[in-house]
Coordinates of C-alpha atoms in Angstrom, one line a residue:
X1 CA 61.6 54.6 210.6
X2 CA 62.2 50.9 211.5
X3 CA 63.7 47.7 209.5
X4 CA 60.8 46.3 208.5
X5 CA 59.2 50.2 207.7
X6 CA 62.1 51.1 205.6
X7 CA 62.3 47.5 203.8
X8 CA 58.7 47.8 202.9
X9 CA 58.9 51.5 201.2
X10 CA 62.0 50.1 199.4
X11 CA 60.2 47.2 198.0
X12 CA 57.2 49.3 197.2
X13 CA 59.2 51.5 195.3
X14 CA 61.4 49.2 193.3
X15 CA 58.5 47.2 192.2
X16 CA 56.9 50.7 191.1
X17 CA 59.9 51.9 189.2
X18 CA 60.0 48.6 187.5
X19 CA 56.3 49.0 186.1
X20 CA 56.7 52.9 184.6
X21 CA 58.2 51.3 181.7
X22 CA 55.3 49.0 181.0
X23 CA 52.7 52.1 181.8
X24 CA 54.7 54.1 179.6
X25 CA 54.7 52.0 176.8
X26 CA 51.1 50.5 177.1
X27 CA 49.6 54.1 175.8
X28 CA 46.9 53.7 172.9
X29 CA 48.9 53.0 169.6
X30 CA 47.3 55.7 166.9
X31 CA 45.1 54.3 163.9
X32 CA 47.3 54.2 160.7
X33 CA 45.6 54.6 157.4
X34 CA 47.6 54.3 154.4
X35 CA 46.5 56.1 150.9
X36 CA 47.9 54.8 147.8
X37 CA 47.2 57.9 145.5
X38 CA 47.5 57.8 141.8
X39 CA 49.4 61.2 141.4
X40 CA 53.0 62.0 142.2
X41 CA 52.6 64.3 145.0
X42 CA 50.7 65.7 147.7
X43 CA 50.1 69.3 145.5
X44 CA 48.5 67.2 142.7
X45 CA 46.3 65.6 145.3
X46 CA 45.6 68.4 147.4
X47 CA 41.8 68.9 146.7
X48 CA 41.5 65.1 147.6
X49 CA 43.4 65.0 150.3
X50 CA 41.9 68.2 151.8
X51 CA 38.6 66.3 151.4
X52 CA 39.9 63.4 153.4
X53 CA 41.2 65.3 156.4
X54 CA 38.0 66.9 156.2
X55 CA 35.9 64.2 156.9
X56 CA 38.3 62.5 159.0
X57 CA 37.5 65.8 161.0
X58 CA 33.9 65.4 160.9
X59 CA 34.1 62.5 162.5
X60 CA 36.6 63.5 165.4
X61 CA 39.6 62.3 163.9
X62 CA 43.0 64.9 163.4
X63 CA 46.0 63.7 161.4
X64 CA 49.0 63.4 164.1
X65 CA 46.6 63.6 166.5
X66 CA 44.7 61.1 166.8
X67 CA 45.3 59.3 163.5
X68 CA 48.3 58.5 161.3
X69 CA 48.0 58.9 157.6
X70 CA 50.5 57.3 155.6
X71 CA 50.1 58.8 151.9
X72 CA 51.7 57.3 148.9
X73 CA 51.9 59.0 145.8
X74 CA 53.1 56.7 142.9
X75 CA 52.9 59.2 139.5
X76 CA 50.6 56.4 138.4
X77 CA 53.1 54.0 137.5
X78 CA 52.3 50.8 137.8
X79 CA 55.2 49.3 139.1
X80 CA 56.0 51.9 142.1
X81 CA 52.2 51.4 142.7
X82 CA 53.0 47.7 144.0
X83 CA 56.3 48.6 145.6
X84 CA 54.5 51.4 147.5
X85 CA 51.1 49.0 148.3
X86 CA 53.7 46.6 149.8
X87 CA 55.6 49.6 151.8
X88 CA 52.2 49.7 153.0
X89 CA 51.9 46.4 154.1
X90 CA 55.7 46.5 155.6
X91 CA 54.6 48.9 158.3
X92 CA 51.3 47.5 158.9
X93 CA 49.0 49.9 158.4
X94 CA 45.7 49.2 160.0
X95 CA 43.6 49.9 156.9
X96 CA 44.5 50.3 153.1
X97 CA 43.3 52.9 150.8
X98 CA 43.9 52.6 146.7
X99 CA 43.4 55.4 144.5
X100 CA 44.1 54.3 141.2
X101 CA 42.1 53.8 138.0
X102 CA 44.2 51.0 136.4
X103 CA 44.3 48.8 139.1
X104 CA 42.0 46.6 137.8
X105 CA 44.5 45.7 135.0
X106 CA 47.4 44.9 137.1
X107 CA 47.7 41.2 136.8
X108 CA 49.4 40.6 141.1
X109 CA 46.2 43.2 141.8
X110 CA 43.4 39.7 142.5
X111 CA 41.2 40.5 145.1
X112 CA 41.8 38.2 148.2
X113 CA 39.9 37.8 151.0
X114 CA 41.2 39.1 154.6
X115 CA 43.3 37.5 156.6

């Protein structure tokens, strides 16, 4: 192999090595939905959350697959209700799902329009 020949393939594979990370990294990120539940743990939302993976299913999608879900369950207290919703928010989920019967009567709980 000449110079020139050997020069060539070096630069070719340099400048591919230095890509892979970028490939690597530029896979599709996984939707993230986050569920704010009203109940304290997964077993007191079971049916529900069955029902949710279920028709998640229906339409294609599989939990750690090809969708994140990101339950919260805050024993319907108010308080860990907005700490959680803002946990939420911290790891920017891409949509946000409330559960909760006394939302309404939280007084930080105004509707706002999206951003």
């Amino acid at each position: 192999m000449s110079d020139m020949r050997r020069r060539e393939f070096i630069a070719l594979l340099a400048g591919t090595a230095a890509t892979w990370p970028r490939l690597l990294s530029a896979q599709p990120r996984l939707p993230r939905v986050g569920i704010l539940w009203h109940a304290a743990n997964e077993e007191e939302e079971a049916i529900y959350l069955g029902a949710v993976r279920r028709g998640l299913s229906d339409f294609g999608y599989v939990e750690g697959k090809n969708i994140i879900l990101e339950n919260r369950f805050p024993a319907e207290i108010p308080e860990r209700f907005i700490s959680l919703a803002a946990d939420l928010a911290a790891i920017k989920v891409d949509i946000l799902v409330a559960i909760n019967r006394s939302l309404h009567s939280l007084p930080s709980a105004q509707p706002r329009p999206f951003q």
